[in-house]
Each structure stands twice: as C-alpha cells, then as structure tokens.
Amino acid sequence: MSPGYTPSTKTRLVGQPLIYAMTVFISLGVFLFGYDQGVMSGIITGPYFKKYFDDPGAGELGLMVSVLEIGALITSLAAGRIGDAIGRKGTLFSGAVVFTVGGAIQTFTGGIPSMVVGRFISGFGVGLLSTIVPIYQSEISPPNHRGALACMEFTGNIFGYASSVWIDYFSSFIESDWSWRIPLFIQCVIGAILAAGSLAMPESPRWLIDHDRDVDGMQVIADLHGGDLEDASAKAEFREIKDRVNFDASRASGEARSYKVMWERYKRRVLLAMSSQAFAQLNGINVISYYAPRVFEEAGWVGRDAILMTGINAVIYLLATIPTWVLVDRWGRRVILLSGAVVMAIALGATGYFMAIDVPVTPRAVVGCVIIYNAFFGYSWGPIPWLYPPEIMPLTVRAKGVSLSTATNWFFNFIVGLVTPYLQEAIEWRLYPMHGFFCVCSFVVVYFLYPETMGVPLEEMDAVFGEDELQEYYENQGSEQAILVGSTHSRRSATHRLPDPSFLQVAREWLSGVIRKNRDRLAYEPIRGDE
C-alpha cells in the first residue's frame, strides 16, 4: 500500500496553496526526465567525453542516447499495473529511486558498456515517472484549472532540459573528465530529493477511494478544497468519485481493469491517447532536444558556440511554455494543437531549406527557425499530449491507458533518437522537412478526430465520447440517486461539452443557414450541430 498521508490538521497547506505546492514538487519528476533528455546533447560534443570514450561513432552515440528510451518503454508498460497496485505516490517514490541509481552508474562509468547500463536503468525510472506524474496531477486538479496545472508541470520538464544544457555549457570550461561527469551527477541529487519528498505527499484521492479507503480519500479531497470535511463541494466531489467507482464495480469484477477489456470498451480513447504521444515525437522535437548542438554544428556553429546556441534556444523554449498556462483553459486543447502544428511545419521546412542552400546567412537563419519551432512546440505539442491521455481515460483503466500512451512516447522517442545520427549523415537537410510532414499529419488527425476536453470533470468524460453510461446505470436502478446525478450531470455536460473552435462553429452555422434557406432547391438535409 501507499505510505500514509498526514491529515489536514497537521498540514499547514490546504486548498490552492496545497495544490500548487504539490504541482511544483511533482514537477521534479518531469524535471528529471527533461534533464536526462538534454544532458547528453551537450556532453557528447565535448573533447574530454570524446577522448574518454575513444571518439564514439554515430552508432555508439545513438545507442548511448536512445537506450534510455528502451528502459522507459519497458517500465511505462508496467507502470499501469504498478500504479494501480502501490498507488500514485508509491510509484513516484520508486521511479525516483531507480532513476538515482542509474544516474550514479552513468556518473562513475568506466566505458561505453557501463554508460549504456546506467542509461538503461535511468530509463526504468523515467518510464515510471513519466507515466505516473500526469496521472497524479490530473487526479488532484480541479476541472477548471486542470489544464493550467498540467502545463505548469510540463514547464518543469523544459526547465530540466534548459538546466541541463546550461550546466553542460558551463561545465565545458572544466579541463578534465569532470566536464561531463558533473552534469550527470546533478541528476542523482535531484532524484534523491524527489524520492525523499514524495513520502510527505498525499496519495491521489481517486486511487484511495477506488481501493475502499474512503476516509483517507475524503480527507485528501477536503484538504484540496480548503481543509473542511463538511465543505459542500468536497462532499459533492467525493460522492461523484464514489458513484463512478461503484458504477464500474457493478459492471464487472477485476477483469474490467484488464488491458483486454480496456481495449474493447475504450478503443477510441486509447488510440487518441497513443496518437497524441506518437505525434509529439514524430513532429521532430527530439532531433532538437538530443542533437541540438550537432544541428547547429551542421549549420556552421562550432564547438562551445553550438552549445551556447542550444542554451539560448532552451531558454526561449522554456519561456514559450508559460502562455499555455493561461490559454489551455481558455482556448482549449484543439486550438493549441492545431496552431502549433502549422507553425512547426513551416519552421522545419524553412530549416531544411536554409541548410540546403548553404549561404552565409544559413547559421543565423537555422538558429531562428529552430527557436521558432521549439517555442511553438513548447506552447502546443509539448504539454498537451501529457495532459490529454489522463483526461480522457476513465478511472478504472486510467493508469493502464496512460501507460500505453506513455509507452508510445518512449517507443517513438527511441526510434527517433536511434536513427537521427544516421539520417543527419544520410539525407542531411531533408530530415527537417520530413518531420514537417508529420506536423501536417498531426494537424489533420486533431482536426477530424480529437474532441475538446476543456473544463470537463474526469468523471463526466463519458459524455464527451457519447458513452453516458453512468446516468443510464442509475436510471436502470430507479433510485433517487438517478435524479440527483442526472440533474447535476446534465447541467455540467451542457456547460462543459464545448463547441469546436469558434471559426469552425461560425462556418457551420453559416452553412446551415444557407442550406435551410435553399432546402427546396438543394437535395441535401440541413446540417445539424454536434449532439
């Protein structure tokens, strides 16, 4: 079982201060895998690193960089069961410990084999952390701030990446092997802090209630609402979560939580969750994250200057994640993904163009294009694919569904990290328009297939997908609860089932009006809005 939680009477923080404090702290989890993704990009170009590892080739570099994704892929698949068995905070603690052990092996490596082993073990920790942190965040966040809090969490990831780049840069002035060992050691320190601090954090109330620990679950909910056990909104949230748990329990036994049943019942949601993470990688971010100094070297920046340009790019990347804190719960998920895909595709195409023509302005132009690309990725396809999967998956299979989406992330992460060194040599500038094409594909998929989830409570996500089974269950029971849940649920569904982006809505209404006025002359039926 997950370690116990100290009740609110012994906790100084309650309400929003508690939520924000938890968000900041669990962001250390995403800080770690952001740091680990970026730390290798700077040290692999350093002279002492190259000398120590006997000037490794593209294959050896690709293996050292990408083997972390193999470990992350394995544990992200297992994290669903682990998260359901030992709790969200227990999984967070385990991931931090494993990551720290792997970081220590990397720091004191004696050669390529032990470096690969260390990266592989750290990958185990990253897989656990990258799966459980979004779940934990979504389950403690109020619906109207869930997007903003998740995007703050992603900013922690990019802060980790940016920190690793600048630590690489300043460490490059050290005239010894410590120029690359120190950046690797720092991740161990942060991992140890996360492991120790996770023991003082509350467990997810939804996990507690789902495991029949109603008293503990109600206590956490009360703390998140301000600390009053008699608070009406806290009681209402507890009742809604408990109703959902009882409903899921009424349909089937433990088999209902299996991957097989999840796939049969929620196939569309699983595929959408997986596609969001797949496109996050295919859209080209790790070409920049892992190999940014090499990209800038290709463009004409040499040695330490390439790392400096990477550091400047990382700062802008970090700052670009901040506007999404506000926009995600105002514009919604769809608009942000669609607009990001457009600009990223243009920026990648321009990067390839300037590399192809290779003129004096190319180095500065490539830096500009990469910065624009990274900024719009940080605003869109960076945070949203970590927010979307835990939003759309139901409680009984949330950990398993998110584990599949996260495994998809690490699978494509591994593929991109492994083949990028070869593609940089084989197809050169064409690599960047290739990823631009995937940006176009992601635009099409989001436009036609992704529903909006902004502001919808997790327990009411069925209505977004036309699977309003909870209300039907109570109606079939013929209980008074049907009236209570039905009235509340219908009001919330009407409030939260949001229309498509405004320009699409206007176009649809205009077209509907034209057809209605001309229905006698047209052979088509009037177009109706989404039911």
XYZ file of C-alpha atoms in Angstrom:
531
model
C 0.000 0.000 0.000
C 0.994 3.590 -0.468
C 2.603 5.312 2.536
C 0.044 7.039 4.752
C -0.963 10.647 4.477
C -0.866 13.120 7.350
C -4.333 14.687 7.759
C -5.009 18.336 7.248
C -4.900 19.122 10.958
C -1.171 18.510 10.807
C -0.629 20.074 7.404
C -0.072 23.792 7.036
C -1.048 23.922 3.379
C -4.632 23.331 2.257
C -6.702 24.420 -0.714
C -4.990 26.088 -3.657
C -1.647 26.562 -1.840
C -1.546 22.795 -1.306
C -2.434 22.102 -4.956
C 0.224 24.474 -6.277
C 2.852 23.198 -3.823
C 2.160 19.620 -4.915
C 2.310 20.668 -8.566
C 5.685 22.331 -8.091
C 7.099 19.360 -6.219
C 5.889 16.590 -8.502
C 7.248 18.675 -11.359
C 10.639 17.479 -10.119
C 9.611 14.161 -11.645
C 9.232 15.658 -15.102
C 12.251 17.916 -14.430
C 14.311 14.740 -14.121
C 13.401 13.229 -17.463
C 13.655 16.648 -19.125
C 17.135 16.990 -17.643
C 18.102 13.494 -18.721
C 16.909 14.110 -22.278
C 19.000 17.272 -22.601
C 22.134 16.425 -20.646
C 23.529 14.106 -23.303
C 23.159 16.681 -26.094
C 25.945 18.867 -24.682
C 28.384 16.348 -23.282
C 28.609 14.182 -26.416
C 30.259 17.065 -28.303
C 32.833 17.770 -25.573
C 36.523 16.944 -26.191
C 37.027 15.099 -22.877
C 33.930 12.977 -23.458
C 35.115 12.082 -26.955
C 38.598 11.266 -25.696
C 37.384 9.144 -22.776
C 35.086 7.078 -24.982
C 37.611 6.902 -27.847
C 35.727 9.221 -30.229
C 32.456 7.228 -30.455
C 30.773 6.920 -33.844
C 27.182 7.615 -34.816
C 26.047 4.112 -33.847
C 27.620 4.246 -30.387
C 26.272 7.746 -29.733
C 22.830 6.711 -30.907
C 22.888 3.716 -28.552
C 24.038 5.737 -25.531
C 21.385 8.378 -26.133
C 18.452 6.174 -27.100
C 18.882 3.188 -24.756
C 17.192 5.260 -22.045
C 14.006 5.082 -24.124
C 14.118 1.271 -24.134
C 14.152 1.206 -20.346
C 11.443 3.870 -20.224
C 9.332 1.904 -22.701
C 9.518 -1.256 -20.572
C 8.539 0.355 -17.275
C 5.937 2.644 -18.829
C 4.107 -0.511 -19.945
C 4.392 -1.937 -16.428
C 3.565 1.367 -14.715
C -0.168 0.860 -15.219
C -0.224 -2.210 -13.005
C 2.323 -0.766 -10.595
C 0.381 2.479 -10.219
C -2.833 0.567 -9.515
C -1.111 -1.766 -7.028
C 1.052 0.514 -4.865
C -0.558 3.872 -5.529
C 0.480 7.007 -7.350
C 2.897 8.299 -4.705
C 4.420 4.853 -4.186
C 5.162 4.666 -7.897
C 6.587 8.188 -7.807
C 8.958 7.199 -4.982
C 10.052 4.007 -6.766
C 10.732 5.846 -10.023
C 12.873 8.460 -8.274
C 14.986 5.818 -6.504
C 15.590 3.796 -9.667
C 16.460 6.941 -11.624
C 19.011 7.969 -8.984
C 20.731 4.585 -9.119
C 21.015 4.782 -12.904
C 22.387 8.319 -12.696
C 25.103 7.190 -10.269
C 26.212 4.444 -12.669
C 26.434 6.992 -15.506
C 28.421 9.418 -13.364
C 31.095 6.898 -12.410
C 31.077 4.931 -15.672
C 34.239 3.207 -16.828
C 33.325 2.964 -20.505
C 30.561 2.624 -23.055
C 29.082 -0.638 -21.651
C 28.529 0.763 -18.144
C 27.279 4.061 -19.576
C 24.689 2.136 -21.592
C 23.688 0.138 -18.483
C 23.320 3.332 -16.446
C 21.206 4.987 -19.119
C 19.088 1.841 -19.352
C 18.426 1.775 -15.587
C 17.665 5.501 -15.536
C 15.188 4.751 -18.297
C 13.340 2.441 -15.900
C 12.911 5.361 -13.526
C 11.934 7.755 -16.303
C 9.255 5.337 -17.530
C 7.651 5.191 -14.083
C 7.863 8.946 -13.512
C 6.640 9.975 -16.957
C 3.595 7.710 -16.597
C 2.556 8.409 -13.025
C 3.163 12.174 -12.797
C 0.473 13.144 -15.385
C -1.996 10.732 -13.740
C -1.301 12.087 -10.272
C -1.576 15.676 -11.494
C -4.891 15.110 -13.262
C -6.396 13.351 -10.238
C -5.640 16.143 -7.759
C -6.534 19.077 -10.037
C -9.910 20.871 -10.166
C -11.521 20.703 -13.657
C -11.294 24.440 -14.364
C -7.548 24.525 -13.587
C -6.514 21.033 -14.669
C -5.042 22.177 -17.976
C -3.087 25.035 -16.436
C -1.606 22.832 -13.700
C -0.596 20.152 -16.202
C 1.070 22.781 -18.380
C 2.955 24.120 -15.356
C 4.156 20.574 -14.859
C 5.420 20.461 -18.450
C 7.259 23.726 -17.850
C 9.110 21.800 -15.137
C 10.144 19.309 -17.813
C 11.531 22.039 -20.059
C 13.176 23.736 -17.103
C 15.008 20.438 -16.577
C 16.039 20.372 -20.229
C 17.176 24.005 -20.198
C 19.081 23.498 -16.932
C 20.947 20.525 -18.365
C 22.005 22.496 -21.449
C 23.376 25.427 -19.434
C 25.069 23.100 -16.940
C 26.675 21.352 -19.926
C 27.811 24.728 -21.237
C 29.427 25.953 -18.012
C 30.896 22.511 -17.293
C 32.554 22.575 -20.712
C 35.060 25.097 -19.282
C 36.344 22.423 -16.846
C 39.573 20.960 -18.190
C 39.033 17.341 -17.113
C 36.594 14.442 -17.297
C 34.501 16.215 -14.667
C 33.308 18.427 -17.532
C 30.866 15.629 -18.366
C 30.659 13.760 -15.044
C 29.305 16.747 -13.073
C 26.226 17.220 -15.309
C 25.480 13.514 -14.904
C 25.927 13.642 -11.107
C 23.474 16.532 -10.643
C 20.598 14.347 -11.794
C 21.358 11.970 -8.895
C 20.965 14.803 -6.374
C 17.605 15.864 -7.770
C 16.388 12.260 -7.894
C 17.249 11.778 -4.232
C 15.357 14.969 -3.282
C 12.263 13.769 -5.159
C 12.406 10.324 -3.532
C 12.632 11.789 -0.029
C 9.962 14.433 -0.581
C 7.445 12.089 -2.194
C 6.993 10.355 1.166
C 5.388 13.519 2.604
C 2.917 13.990 -0.261
C -0.754 12.918 -0.089
C -1.957 9.982 -2.149
C -4.358 10.555 -5.030
C -7.896 10.715 -3.562
C -9.280 8.845 -6.551
C -6.853 5.968 -6.006
C -7.735 5.858 -2.296
C -11.479 5.760 -2.952
C -11.015 3.189 -5.699
C -9.262 0.981 -3.115
C -12.003 1.367 -0.487
C -10.057 3.834 1.646
C -12.937 6.281 1.717
C -11.942 8.061 4.931
C -8.430 8.792 3.652
C -9.799 9.778 0.262
C -12.322 12.188 1.781
C -9.582 13.710 3.942
C -7.386 14.444 0.910
C -10.333 15.903 -1.018
C -11.199 18.109 1.960
C -7.589 19.332 2.143
C -7.601 20.132 -1.563
C -10.808 22.145 -1.038
C -9.534 24.060 1.990
C -9.377 21.569 4.870
C -13.049 21.455 5.942
C -14.519 17.947 5.988
C -18.019 19.477 5.923
C -17.359 21.544 2.789
C -20.242 21.008 0.353
C -18.079 20.994 -2.775
C -15.670 18.496 -1.191
C -18.567 16.208 -0.301
C -20.004 16.526 -3.800
C -16.676 15.601 -5.397
C -16.300 12.628 -3.061
C -19.811 11.450 -3.931
C -19.183 11.799 -7.660
C -15.941 9.811 -7.481
C -17.574 7.165 -5.279
C -20.530 6.887 -7.658
C -18.163 6.281 -10.544
C -16.244 3.651 -8.581
C -19.472 1.867 -7.604
C -20.719 2.010 -11.183
C -17.530 0.482 -12.553
C -17.565 -2.177 -9.841
C -21.176 -3.073 -10.702
C -20.355 -3.889 -14.310
C -17.642 -6.469 -13.793
C -15.047 -7.840 -11.448
C -11.311 -7.250 -11.631
C -11.398 -8.313 -15.275
C -12.880 -4.893 -16.078
C -9.482 -3.395 -15.294
C -7.575 -5.577 -17.746
C -5.880 -4.292 -20.886
C -8.168 -6.510 -22.966
C -11.382 -5.014 -21.588
C -9.923 -1.524 -21.791
C -9.171 -2.037 -25.480
C -12.624 -3.477 -26.218
C -14.525 -0.790 -24.323
C -12.383 2.298 -24.829
C -10.528 1.624 -28.085
C -11.099 5.112 -29.480
C -9.810 6.792 -26.332
C -6.733 4.557 -26.195
C -5.876 5.273 -29.837
C -6.300 9.018 -29.367
C -4.097 8.955 -26.272
C -1.411 6.955 -28.086
C -1.567 9.114 -31.213
C -1.002 12.304 -29.209
C 2.249 10.944 -27.810
C 3.343 9.451 -31.129
C 2.977 12.773 -32.934
C 4.763 14.587 -30.111
C 7.871 12.625 -31.150
C 7.305 12.333 -34.903
C 6.878 16.112 -35.085
C 10.639 16.360 -34.596
C 11.305 17.622 -31.081
C 13.984 15.092 -30.174
C 16.013 15.901 -33.259
C 16.493 19.216 -31.469
C 16.472 18.067 -27.816
C 19.022 15.280 -28.181
C 21.130 16.581 -31.032
C 20.719 20.369 -30.969
C 24.483 21.087 -30.794
C 25.024 18.783 -33.761
C 22.210 20.549 -35.651
C 23.892 23.900 -35.010
C 27.291 22.446 -35.977
C 25.743 21.352 -39.271
C 24.589 24.946 -39.730
C 28.056 26.402 -39.089
C 28.332 26.910 -35.319
C 31.363 25.081 -33.909
C 32.232 23.518 -30.548
C 31.223 25.508 -27.465
C 29.344 28.032 -29.637
C 26.978 25.241 -30.673
C 26.220 24.502 -27.004
C 25.720 28.223 -26.344
C 23.190 28.465 -29.165
C 21.460 25.400 -27.719
C 21.309 27.118 -24.324
C 19.752 30.289 -25.770
C 17.263 28.150 -27.660
C 16.426 26.274 -24.430
C 15.643 29.492 -22.532
C 13.224 30.624 -25.246
C 11.747 27.115 -25.316
C 11.155 27.371 -21.556
C 9.532 30.811 -21.754
C 7.237 29.633 -24.572
C 5.615 27.070 -22.263
C 4.293 29.767 -19.903
C 1.482 31.338 -22.042
C -0.161 27.912 -22.286
C -0.803 28.022 -18.533
C -3.497 30.596 -19.278
C -4.522 29.669 -22.816
C -5.156 25.956 -22.302
C -8.236 26.568 -20.136
C -9.460 29.449 -22.316
C -8.800 28.354 -25.887
C -8.996 24.622 -25.262
C -6.740 21.751 -26.322
C -7.674 21.585 -30.016
C -6.871 25.177 -30.985
C -3.461 24.991 -29.336
C -2.536 21.704 -31.049
C -3.738 22.864 -34.463
C -1.988 26.241 -34.411
C 1.222 24.689 -33.080
C 1.307 22.076 -35.846
C 1.021 24.755 -38.563
C 3.901 26.914 -37.323
C 6.130 23.901 -36.530
C 5.678 22.519 -40.047
C 6.671 25.865 -41.594
C 9.701 26.243 -39.291
C 11.012 22.735 -40.036
C 10.563 23.230 -43.760
C 12.494 26.518 -43.563
C 15.273 24.852 -41.546
C 15.779 22.278 -44.280
C 15.670 24.951 -46.965
C 18.393 27.119 -45.422
C 20.602 24.079 -44.823
C 20.134 23.016 -48.424
C 21.118 26.343 -49.991
C 24.068 26.773 -47.545
C 24.608 30.522 -47.861
C 26.378 32.911 -45.440
C 23.098 33.664 -43.665
C 22.385 29.952 -43.060
C 23.806 29.704 -39.479
C 21.688 32.591 -38.192
C 18.624 31.529 -40.200
C 18.762 27.977 -38.864
C 19.037 29.251 -35.275
C 15.992 31.451 -35.875
C 13.950 28.622 -37.393
C 14.860 26.178 -34.624
C 13.965 28.736 -31.953
C 10.571 29.378 -33.577
C 9.963 25.640 -33.890
C 10.906 24.963 -30.264
C 8.814 27.870 -28.984
C 5.670 26.619 -30.695
C 6.336 23.032 -29.660
C 6.663 24.229 -26.064
C 3.344 26.045 -26.418
C 1.445 23.171 -28.041
C 2.660 19.633 -28.725
C 4.922 19.684 -25.683
C 2.366 19.990 -22.848
C -0.954 18.861 -24.360
C -0.030 15.190 -25.088
C 0.828 14.805 -21.386
C -2.481 16.410 -20.347
C -4.849 14.753 -22.808
C -4.448 10.971 -22.107
C -5.145 11.052 -18.339
C -8.102 13.369 -19.020
C -9.894 11.073 -21.438
C -9.267 7.694 -19.750
C -11.752 6.501 -17.067
C -10.562 5.844 -13.510
C -10.649 2.038 -13.635
C -8.169 1.888 -16.522
C -6.570 5.332 -16.309
C -3.168 4.060 -15.182
C -3.137 1.368 -17.870
C -4.346 3.691 -20.618
C -1.790 6.335 -19.752
C 0.900 3.659 -19.532
C 0.161 2.697 -23.154
C 0.257 6.310 -24.313
C 3.500 6.922 -22.425
C 4.985 3.716 -23.818
C 4.103 5.039 -27.270
C 6.015 8.205 -26.453
C 9.118 6.280 -25.436
C 8.889 3.877 -28.376
C 8.917 6.702 -30.903
C 11.405 8.562 -28.718
C 13.742 5.587 -29.029
C 13.270 5.278 -32.786
C 13.920 8.976 -33.377
C 16.929 9.026 -31.031
C 18.440 5.946 -32.659
C 18.056 6.856 -36.321
C 18.666 10.615 -36.169
C 22.513 10.390 -36.290
C 22.269 8.178 -39.373
C 19.651 10.372 -41.073
C 21.691 13.510 -40.375
C 24.516 11.922 -42.376
C 22.411 10.122 -44.994
C 19.676 12.574 -46.007
C 21.123 15.711 -44.394
C 18.795 18.737 -44.726
C 15.868 16.579 -45.894
C 15.451 15.276 -42.338
C 13.742 18.502 -41.230
C 11.034 18.749 -43.939
C 10.371 15.062 -43.244
C 9.390 15.901 -39.671
C 7.473 18.901 -41.015
C 5.332 16.446 -42.976
C 4.432 14.667 -39.731
C 3.347 18.036 -38.316
C 0.895 18.318 -41.211
C -0.375 14.795 -40.481
C -0.903 15.676 -36.814
C -2.964 18.716 -37.833
C -5.285 16.526 -39.915
C -5.740 13.928 -37.150
C -6.518 16.523 -34.464
C -8.878 18.451 -36.737
C -11.048 15.442 -37.534
C -10.723 13.147 -34.512
C -9.879 14.955 -31.260
C -12.819 16.092 -29.084
C -12.405 19.096 -26.792
C -11.990 18.286 -23.068
C -11.532 21.746 -21.561
C -13.360 22.113 -18.241
C -14.976 18.656 -18.261
C -14.759 16.809 -14.897
C -12.928 13.485 -15.191
C -15.997 11.547 -14.029
C -18.093 13.108 -16.830
C -15.737 12.466 -19.735
C -18.080 9.700 -20.989
C -20.443 12.389 -22.263
C -17.705 13.837 -24.488
C -17.341 10.452 -26.193
C -21.067 9.680 -26.313
C -20.723 6.987 -23.631
C -23.001 8.431 -20.947
C -23.294 5.084 -19.166
C -23.245 6.334 -15.561
C -26.596 8.123 -15.864
C -28.103 5.087 -17.617
C -26.935 2.886 -14.746
C -28.775 4.963 -12.153
C -31.865 5.219 -14.330
C -31.942 1.434 -14.618
C -31.613 1.197 -10.835
C -34.624 3.502 -10.489
C -33.095 5.166 -7.440
C -33.296 8.683 -6.117
C -29.611 8.960 -6.957
C -30.629 8.987 -10.636
C -32.455 12.262 -10.126
C -29.559 13.859 -8.241
C -26.830 12.652 -10.546
C -28.909 13.231 -13.642
C -29.694 16.861 -12.884
C -26.128 17.687 -11.868
C -24.647 15.727 -14.736
C -26.871 17.297 -17.389
C -26.070 20.791 -16.166
C -22.340 20.105 -16.202
C -22.469 18.370 -19.577
C -24.281 21.345 -21.060
C -21.667 23.633 -19.559
C -18.566 21.634 -20.372
C -19.305 19.952 -23.690
C -17.721 22.756 -25.609
C -18.138 23.535 -29.304
C -15.405 23.281 -31.840
C -13.076 26.291 -32.164
C -15.082 29.425 -32.871
C -14.163 29.779 -36.530
C -15.441 26.251 -37.219
C -18.654 26.946 -35.315
C -19.299 30.156 -37.270
C -18.663 28.367 -40.571
C -21.034 25.540 -39.627
C -23.821 27.922 -38.569
C -23.439 29.998 -41.738
C -23.580 26.916 -43.938
C -26.592 25.569 -42.046
C -28.404 28.863 -42.617
C -27.684 28.820 -46.336
C -28.964 25.271 -46.689
C -32.118 25.938 -44.668
C -32.974 28.921 -46.864
C -32.437 26.894 -50.005
C -33.690 23.492 -48.902
C -36.285 23.369 -51.677
C -33.590 23.727 -54.293
C -30.972 21.538 -52.655
C -31.012 17.789 -52.363
C -29.294 17.756 -49.007
C -30.721 17.727 -45.497
C -29.888 20.642 -43.191
C -26.604 20.297 -41.327
C -27.033 19.962 -37.568
C -24.506 20.725 -34.851
C -22.969 18.044 -32.673
C -25.494 16.329 -30.481
